mmCIF file of C-alpha atoms and ligand atoms in Angstrom:
data_model
loop_
_atom_site.group_PDB
_atom_site.id
_atom_site.type_symbol
_atom_site.label_atom_id
_atom_site.label_comp_id
_atom_site.label_asym_id
_atom_site.label_seq_id
_atom_site.Cartn_x
_atom_site.Cartn_y
_atom_site.Cartn_z
ATOM 1 C CA UNK A 1211 -6.387 -8.095 41.779
ATOM 2 C CA UNK A 1212 -7.457 -8.736 38.196
ATOM 3 C CA UNK A 1213 -5.671 -6.933 35.343
ATOM 4 C CA UNK A 1214 -7.664 -4.185 33.550
ATOM 5 C CA UNK A 1215 -9.145 -5.431 30.257
ATOM 6 C CA UNK A 1216 -8.156 -3.384 27.175
ATOM 7 C CA UNK A 1217 -11.091 -1.702 25.412
ATOM 8 C CA UNK A 1218 -11.064 -2.199 21.661
ATOM 9 C CA UNK A 1219 -13.349 -0.137 19.401
ATOM 10 C CA UNK A 1220 -14.491 -1.799 16.209
ATOM 11 C CA UNK A 1221 -15.907 0.303 13.433
ATOM 12 C CA UNK A 1222 -17.865 -0.653 10.315
ATOM 13 C CA UNK A 1223 -20.370 0.891 7.918
ATOM 14 C CA UNK A 1224 -23.013 -1.449 9.254
ATOM 15 C CA UNK A 1225 -23.475 -5.005 10.634
ATOM 16 C CA UNK A 1226 -20.947 -6.733 8.287
ATOM 17 C CA UNK A 1227 -18.040 -5.793 10.557
ATOM 18 C CA UNK A 1228 -19.511 -8.137 13.184
ATOM 19 C CA UNK A 1229 -17.705 -10.898 11.229
ATOM 20 C CA UNK A 1230 -14.489 -9.149 12.448
ATOM 21 C CA UNK A 1231 -15.832 -8.729 15.961
ATOM 22 C CA UNK A 1232 -16.702 -12.400 16.077
ATOM 23 C CA UNK A 1233 -13.081 -13.249 15.216
ATOM 24 C CA UNK A 1234 -11.735 -10.704 17.723
ATOM 25 C CA UNK A 1235 -13.844 -12.123 20.514
ATOM 26 C CA UNK A 1236 -12.559 -15.582 19.700
ATOM 27 C CA UNK A 1237 -8.929 -14.688 19.339
ATOM 28 C CA UNK A 1238 -8.680 -11.844 21.811
ATOM 29 C CA UNK A 1239 -11.142 -12.717 24.617
ATOM 30 C CA UNK A 1240 -9.059 -10.746 27.116
ATOM 31 C CA UNK A 1241 -10.424 -7.416 25.735
ATOM 32 C CA UNK A 1242 -13.790 -5.678 26.047
ATOM 33 C CA UNK A 1243 -15.417 -4.275 22.855
ATOM 34 C CA UNK A 1244 -17.310 -1.244 21.642
ATOM 35 C CA UNK A 1245 -18.806 -1.899 18.179
ATOM 36 C CA UNK A 1246 -20.046 0.985 16.033
ATOM 37 C CA UNK A 1247 -22.191 0.299 12.893
ATOM 38 C CA UNK A 1248 -22.887 3.400 10.787
ATOM 39 C CA UNK A 1249 -26.177 1.811 9.579
ATOM 40 C CA UNK A 1250 -27.894 5.151 8.697
ATOM 41 C CA UNK A 1251 -25.139 6.071 6.167
ATOM 42 C CA UNK A 1252 -24.279 2.729 4.587
ATOM 43 C CA UNK A 1253 -23.297 1.465 2.094
ATOM 44 C CA UNK A 1254 -19.730 2.876 2.028
ATOM 45 C CA UNK A 1255 -18.746 0.600 -0.920
ATOM 46 C CA UNK A 1256 -20.143 2.959 -3.575
ATOM 47 C CA UNK A 1257 -19.236 6.296 -1.971
ATOM 48 C CA UNK A 1258 -16.276 8.706 -2.624
ATOM 49 C CA UNK A 1259 -13.070 8.696 -0.464
ATOM 50 C CA UNK A 1260 -13.973 12.131 0.968
ATOM 51 C CA UNK A 1261 -17.445 10.994 2.122
ATOM 52 C CA UNK A 1262 -16.177 7.730 3.548
ATOM 53 C CA UNK A 1263 -13.362 9.562 5.399
ATOM 54 C CA UNK A 1264 -15.767 12.118 6.869
ATOM 55 C CA UNK A 1265 -18.193 9.477 8.055
ATOM 56 C CA UNK A 1266 -15.498 7.079 9.341
ATOM 57 C CA UNK A 1267 -13.643 9.790 11.313
ATOM 58 C CA UNK A 1268 -16.794 10.949 13.096
ATOM 59 C CA UNK A 1269 -17.618 7.341 14.108
ATOM 60 C CA UNK A 1270 -14.067 6.562 15.163
ATOM 61 C CA UNK A 1271 -13.888 9.713 17.323
ATOM 62 C CA UNK A 1272 -17.119 8.702 18.954
ATOM 63 C CA UNK A 1273 -15.636 5.309 19.908
ATOM 64 C CA UNK A 1274 -12.640 7.088 21.347
ATOM 65 C CA UNK A 1275 -14.874 9.389 23.437
ATOM 66 C CA UNK A 1276 -16.685 6.210 24.705
ATOM 67 C CA UNK A 1277 -13.405 4.890 26.023
ATOM 68 C CA UNK A 1278 -11.846 2.816 23.203
ATOM 69 C CA UNK A 1279 -8.101 2.475 23.646
ATOM 70 C CA UNK A 1280 -7.454 0.811 20.322
ATOM 71 C CA UNK A 1281 -9.449 0.994 17.063
ATOM 72 C CA UNK A 1282 -10.007 -1.706 14.508
ATOM 73 C CA UNK A 1283 -11.411 -0.439 11.203
ATOM 74 C CA UNK A 1284 -13.324 -3.589 10.230
ATOM 75 C CA UNK A 1285 -14.778 -2.078 7.072
ATOM 76 C CA UNK A 1286 -12.585 -2.857 4.056
ATOM 77 C CA UNK A 1287 -13.833 0.181 2.121
ATOM 78 C CA UNK A 1288 -13.053 2.570 5.028
ATOM 79 C CA UNK A 1289 -9.634 0.986 5.434
ATOM 80 C CA UNK A 1290 -8.944 1.220 1.659
ATOM 81 C CA UNK A 1291 -10.120 4.848 1.247
ATOM 82 C CA UNK A 1292 -9.537 6.470 4.597
ATOM 83 C CA UNK A 1293 -7.159 4.594 6.916
ATOM 84 C CA UNK A 1294 -4.491 7.325 6.871
ATOM 85 C CA UNK A 1295 -7.052 10.068 7.424
ATOM 86 C CA UNK A 1296 -8.645 8.122 10.324
ATOM 87 C CA UNK A 1297 -5.253 7.427 11.888
ATOM 88 C CA UNK A 1298 -4.289 11.124 11.755
ATOM 89 C CA UNK A 1299 -7.555 12.114 13.388
ATOM 90 C CA UNK A 1300 -7.173 9.781 16.379
ATOM 91 C CA UNK A 1301 -4.899 9.692 19.412
ATOM 92 C CA UNK A 1302 -5.353 5.944 19.905
ATOM 93 C CA UNK A 1303 -3.778 3.107 17.814
ATOM 94 C CA UNK A 1304 -5.600 2.261 14.576
ATOM 95 C CA UNK A 1305 -5.485 -1.055 12.744
ATOM 96 C CA UNK A 1306 -7.204 -1.657 9.320
ATOM 97 C CA UNK A 1307 -8.066 -5.008 7.747
ATOM 98 C CA UNK A 1308 -6.073 -4.687 4.537
ATOM 99 C CA UNK A 1309 -2.484 -5.008 5.817
ATOM 100 C CA UNK A 1310 -3.215 -8.205 7.824
ATOM 101 C CA UNK A 1311 -5.341 -9.675 5.005
ATOM 102 C CA UNK A 1312 -2.655 -8.953 2.410
ATOM 103 C CA UNK A 1313 0.087 -10.419 4.633
ATOM 104 C CA UNK A 1314 -1.919 -13.579 5.188
ATOM 105 C CA UNK A 1315 -2.628 -13.983 1.440
ATOM 106 C CA UNK A 1316 1.019 -13.487 0.628
ATOM 107 C CA UNK A 1317 1.984 -16.097 3.174
ATOM 108 C CA UNK A 1318 -0.452 -18.654 1.776
ATOM 109 C CA UNK A 1319 0.342 -18.092 -1.918
ATOM 110 C CA UNK A 1320 3.021 -20.172 -3.626
ATOM 111 C CA UNK A 1321 2.388 -18.986 -7.206
ATOM 112 C CA UNK A 1322 2.691 -15.288 -6.277
ATOM 113 C CA UNK A 1323 -0.730 -14.557 -7.784
ATOM 114 C CA UNK A 1324 -3.926 -13.990 -5.841
ATOM 115 C CA UNK A 1325 -7.489 -12.765 -6.551
ATOM 116 C CA UNK A 1326 -9.105 -10.138 -4.261
ATOM 117 C CA UNK A 1327 -12.851 -9.690 -4.171
ATOM 118 C CA UNK A 1328 -14.301 -6.551 -2.605
ATOM 119 C CA UNK A 1329 -16.663 -3.542 -3.078
ATOM 120 C CA UNK A 1330 -16.229 -1.111 -6.011
ATOM 121 C CA UNK A 1331 -14.643 1.466 -3.687
ATOM 122 C CA UNK A 1332 -12.011 -0.945 -2.307
ATOM 123 C CA UNK A 1333 -11.149 -2.334 -5.807
ATOM 124 C CA UNK A 1334 -10.889 1.151 -7.386
ATOM 125 C CA UNK A 1335 -8.518 2.282 -4.660
ATOM 126 C CA UNK A 1336 -6.126 -0.664 -5.413
ATOM 127 C CA UNK A 1337 -5.291 -0.736 -1.704
ATOM 128 C CA UNK A 1338 -5.050 -4.553 -1.693
ATOM 129 C CA UNK A 1339 -3.105 -4.679 -4.984
ATOM 130 C CA UNK A 1340 -0.592 -2.096 -3.599
ATOM 131 C CA UNK A 1341 -0.217 -3.887 -0.233
ATOM 132 C CA UNK A 1342 0.250 -7.249 -1.929
ATOM 133 C CA UNK A 1343 2.634 -5.730 -4.505
ATOM 134 C CA UNK A 1344 4.909 -4.629 -1.679
ATOM 135 C CA UNK A 1345 5.012 -8.245 -0.561
ATOM 136 C CA UNK A 1346 5.930 -9.424 -4.102
ATOM 137 C CA UNK A 1347 2.521 -10.807 -4.931
ATOM 138 C CA UNK A 1348 0.473 -9.934 -7.999
ATOM 139 C CA UNK A 1349 -3.238 -9.349 -7.428
ATOM 140 C CA UNK A 1350 -6.293 -9.265 -9.675
ATOM 141 C CA UNK A 1351 -9.096 -7.273 -8.030
ATOM 142 C CA UNK A 1352 -12.751 -8.008 -8.778
ATOM 143 C CA UNK A 1353 -15.605 -5.939 -7.467
ATOM 144 C CA UNK A 1354 -18.586 -8.077 -6.510
ATOM 145 C CA UNK A 1355 -21.246 -5.465 -5.636
ATOM 146 C CA UNK A 1356 -24.160 -7.914 -5.613
ATOM 147 C CA UNK A 1357 -22.710 -10.024 -2.751
ATOM 148 C CA UNK A 1358 -23.494 -7.461 0.012
ATOM 149 C CA UNK A 1359 -27.278 -7.273 -0.698
ATOM 150 C CA UNK A 1360 -27.377 -11.054 -1.282
ATOM 151 C CA UNK A 1361 -25.786 -11.761 2.110
ATOM 152 C CA UNK A 1362 -28.053 -9.175 3.830
ATOM 153 C CA UNK A 1363 -31.048 -10.963 2.260
ATOM 154 C CA UNK A 1364 -29.789 -14.106 3.960
ATOM 155 C CA UNK A 1365 -29.068 -15.883 0.667
ATOM 156 C CA UNK A 1366 -25.680 -17.115 1.744
ATOM 157 C CA UNK A 1367 -26.297 -20.640 0.412
ATOM 158 C CA UNK A 1368 -28.685 -19.880 -2.441
ATOM 159 C CA UNK A 1369 -28.489 -21.019 -6.097
ATOM 160 C CA UNK A 1370 -28.874 -17.417 -7.279
ATOM 161 C CA UNK A 1371 -25.885 -16.368 -5.190
ATOM 162 C CA UNK A 1372 -23.873 -19.328 -6.493
ATOM 163 C CA UNK A 1373 -24.694 -18.400 -10.072
ATOM 164 C CA UNK A 1374 -23.714 -14.762 -9.411
ATOM 165 C CA UNK A 1375 -20.415 -16.016 -7.904
ATOM 166 C CA UNK A 1376 -19.700 -18.055 -11.094
ATOM 167 C CA UNK A 1377 -20.405 -14.971 -13.238
ATOM 168 C CA UNK A 1378 -17.976 -12.915 -11.198
ATOM 169 C CA UNK A 1379 -15.226 -15.422 -10.772
ATOM 170 C CA UNK A 1380 -15.096 -18.092 -13.460
ATOM 171 C CA UNK A 1381 -13.307 -15.926 -16.048
ATOM 172 C CA UNK A 1382 -10.770 -14.702 -13.533
ATOM 173 C CA UNK A 1383 -9.558 -18.181 -12.568
ATOM 174 C CA UNK A 1384 -9.396 -19.088 -16.278
ATOM 175 C CA UNK A 1385 -7.233 -16.311 -17.709
ATOM 176 C CA UNK A 1386 -3.912 -14.806 -16.617
ATOM 177 C CA UNK A 1387 -4.709 -15.694 -13.056
ATOM 178 C CA UNK A 1388 -5.457 -19.374 -13.685
ATOM 179 C CA UNK A 1389 -2.464 -20.081 -11.395
ATOM 180 C CA UNK A 1390 -3.775 -17.840 -8.681
ATOM 181 C CA UNK A 1391 -3.820 -19.893 -5.442
ATOM 182 C CA UNK A 1392 -5.563 -17.585 -2.927
ATOM 183 C CA UNK A 1393 -8.873 -15.687 -2.880
ATOM 184 C CA UNK A 1394 -8.945 -12.778 -0.488
ATOM 185 C CA UNK A 1395 -12.301 -11.957 1.036
ATOM 186 C CA UNK A 1396 -11.872 -8.198 1.045
ATOM 187 C CA UNK A 1397 -15.282 -7.241 2.328
ATOM 188 C CA UNK A 1398 -16.961 -7.673 5.783
ATOM 189 C CA UNK A 1399 -19.914 -9.624 4.304
ATOM 190 C CA UNK A 1400 -17.957 -12.247 2.364
ATOM 191 C CA UNK A 1401 -16.931 -14.594 5.232
ATOM 192 C CA UNK A 1402 -20.628 -15.660 5.268
ATOM 193 C CA UNK A 1403 -20.138 -16.884 1.667
ATOM 194 C CA UNK A 1404 -17.095 -19.087 2.477
ATOM 195 C CA UNK A 1405 -18.879 -22.383 2.020
ATOM 196 C CA UNK A 1406 -20.504 -21.296 -1.254
ATOM 197 C CA UNK A 1407 -17.250 -19.826 -2.624
ATOM 198 C CA UNK A 1408 -15.464 -23.012 -1.778
ATOM 199 C CA UNK A 1409 -17.679 -24.740 -4.323
ATOM 200 C CA UNK A 1410 -17.164 -22.029 -6.964
ATOM 201 C CA UNK A 1411 -13.376 -21.469 -7.008
ATOM 202 C CA UNK A 1412 -10.837 -24.154 -7.998
ATOM 203 C CA UNK A 1413 -9.907 -26.607 -5.245
ATOM 204 C CA UNK A 1414 -6.272 -25.512 -5.020
ATOM 205 C CA UNK A 1415 -7.317 -21.947 -4.087
ATOM 206 C CA UNK A 1416 -7.032 -21.083 -0.373
ATOM 207 C CA UNK A 1417 -9.748 -18.722 0.870
ATOM 208 C CA UNK A 1418 -8.146 -15.957 2.977
ATOM 209 C CA UNK A 1419 -10.428 -14.126 5.445
ATOM 210 C CA UNK A 1420 -9.110 -10.591 6.204
ATOM 211 C CA UNK A 1421 -11.281 -10.438 9.429
ATOM 212 C CA UNK A 1422 -9.614 -13.535 10.796
ATOM 213 C CA UNK A 1423 -6.149 -12.306 9.862
ATOM 214 C CA UNK A 1424 -6.807 -8.969 11.542
ATOM 215 C CA UNK A 1425 -7.906 -10.607 14.815
ATOM 216 C CA UNK A 1426 -4.647 -12.601 14.870
ATOM 217 C CA UNK A 1427 -2.660 -9.442 14.182
ATOM 218 C CA UNK A 1428 -4.479 -7.629 16.984
ATOM 219 C CA UNK A 1429 -3.719 -10.437 19.486
ATOM 220 C CA UNK A 1430 -0.026 -10.120 18.601
ATOM 221 C CA UNK A 1431 -0.117 -6.336 18.700
ATOM 222 C CA UNK A 1432 -1.618 -6.292 22.211
ATOM 223 C CA UNK A 1433 0.642 -9.052 23.323
ATOM 224 C CA UNK A 1434 -2.391 -11.120 24.163
ATOM 225 C CA UNK A 1435 -1.632 -14.404 22.467
ATOM 226 C CA UNK A 1436 -1.442 -16.485 25.652
ATOM 227 C CA UNK A 1437 -4.251 -19.016 26.229
ATOM 228 C CA UNK A 1438 -6.233 -19.113 29.475
ATOM 229 C CA UNK A 1439 -9.677 -18.477 30.838
ATOM 230 C CA UNK A 1440 -10.430 -14.784 30.524
ATOM 231 C CA UNK A 1441 -14.203 -14.961 30.875
ATOM 232 C CA UNK A 1442 -16.417 -13.441 28.248
ATOM 233 C CA UNK A 1443 -15.708 -10.050 26.624
ATOM 234 C CA UNK A 1444 -18.198 -7.295 27.485
ATOM 235 C CA UNK A 1445 -19.600 -5.786 24.261
ATOM 236 C CA UNK A 1446 -21.532 -2.585 23.731
ATOM 237 C CA UNK A 1447 -23.076 -1.759 20.396
ATOM 238 C CA UNK A 1448 -23.765 1.591 18.744
ATOM 239 C CA UNK A 1449 -25.823 2.092 15.589
ATOM 240 C CA UNK A 1450 -26.835 5.216 13.680
ATOM 241 C CA UNK A 1451 -30.095 3.706 12.465
ATOM 242 C CA UNK A 1452 -32.686 1.780 14.417
ATOM 243 C CA UNK A 1453 -31.499 -0.424 17.330
ATOM 244 C CA UNK A 1454 -34.009 -3.067 16.454
ATOM 245 C CA UNK A 1455 -32.914 -3.342 12.853
ATOM 246 C CA UNK A 1456 -29.289 -3.568 13.969
ATOM 247 C CA UNK A 1457 -30.085 -6.288 16.451
ATOM 248 C CA UNK A 1458 -32.040 -8.398 13.939
ATOM 249 C CA UNK A 1459 -29.574 -8.077 11.018
ATOM 250 C CA UNK A 1460 -26.498 -8.275 13.269
ATOM 251 C CA UNK A 1461 -27.210 -11.625 14.928
ATOM 252 C CA UNK A 1462 -26.639 -13.472 11.632
ATOM 253 C CA UNK A 1463 -23.160 -11.938 11.324
ATOM 254 C CA UNK A 1464 -22.140 -12.267 14.987
ATOM 255 C CA UNK A 1465 -23.620 -15.688 15.423
ATOM 256 C CA UNK A 1466 -25.082 -14.867 18.830
ATOM 257 C CA UNK A 1467 -27.744 -12.802 20.543
ATOM 258 C CA UNK A 1468 -27.133 -9.028 20.490
ATOM 259 C CA UNK A 1469 -28.069 -6.917 23.518
ATOM 260 C CA UNK A 1470 -27.270 -3.431 24.595
ATOM 261 C CA UNK A 1471 -27.572 -1.525 21.361
ATOM 262 C CA UNK A 1472 -27.566 2.252 21.686
ATOM 263 C CA UNK A 1473 -28.769 4.625 18.995
ATOM 264 C CA UNK A 1474 -26.247 7.382 18.111
ATOM 265 C CA UNK A 1475 -26.995 10.468 16.047
ATOM 266 C CA UNK A 1476 -23.677 11.742 14.631
ATOM 267 C CA UNK A 1477 -25.358 14.611 12.655
ATOM 268 C CA UNK A 1478 -26.027 16.727 15.709
HETATM 269 N N1 DGL B 291 -18.340 -2.889 5.122
HETATM 270 C C1 DGL B 291 -18.108 -2.728 3.683
HETATM 271 C C2 DGL B 291 -16.774 -3.310 3.350
HETATM 272 O O1 DGL B 291 -16.217 -4.178 4.042
HETATM 273 C C3 DGL B 291 -19.230 -3.418 2.919
HETATM 274 C C4 DGL B 291 -20.565 -2.755 3.053
HETATM 275 C C5 DGL B 291 -20.621 -1.368 2.567
HETATM 276 O O2 DGL B 291 -20.472 -1.161 1.310
HETATM 277 O O3 DGL B 291 -20.837 -0.432 3.354
HETATM 278 O O4 DGL B 291 -16.222 -2.928 2.342
#
């Protein structure tokens, strides 16, 4: 008899969280996944904590009703602004991306100084700064609001995006944080900019991907670190805006064909 596969719900404001799902499928192939993209109500990055909490809780509860046994909040903004509220509203375990991302950054920094890039909402909450501070690491947070639309446009290796990255980051790595030796990608979309950012930030700076760190953390949490042949995870997708738009935009983030998208209306 084969063991029952755990069902992990993954929640994000849209398709960006598919970067986290991609890592989870790689590092925890023993699980099946339910992915929820709140595409009708994004972006979360510029919304208030109350609105983000309300939206995120309704989506998380939907995933629980669909059979999720664990929840990963892949959205950095939802983790930063509403992780406690989401956790209180659920009966299943909830993991956000900030704690694993901060732990990974602290482990890779020797100078004790790191730079975090994220949405306005995540930066204004100082969730990364606080989590890193508890680990004895100083953080400089920098909101990079243009990165999300640039990535969604597909301009992940475009000169305009590179110029924008220089405008956002050059001063930071020149001032008080010239000795910073890690750059935390604190937004779902930023892993797609890794190659470009590698050219922009100084060579000694390690690029830390919160999605990757979260997948590793999840594997440990579920006690699923052992290697083996577990077959392919089953994945179902839910989106609050059009299925077709989700499929088209999502394939870039997930790096594979997306099938089985179901439209969900959370307003009714
Ligand atoms: N998913 C969001 C995050 O990781 C970025 C997109 C949005 O603003 O909704 O912060």
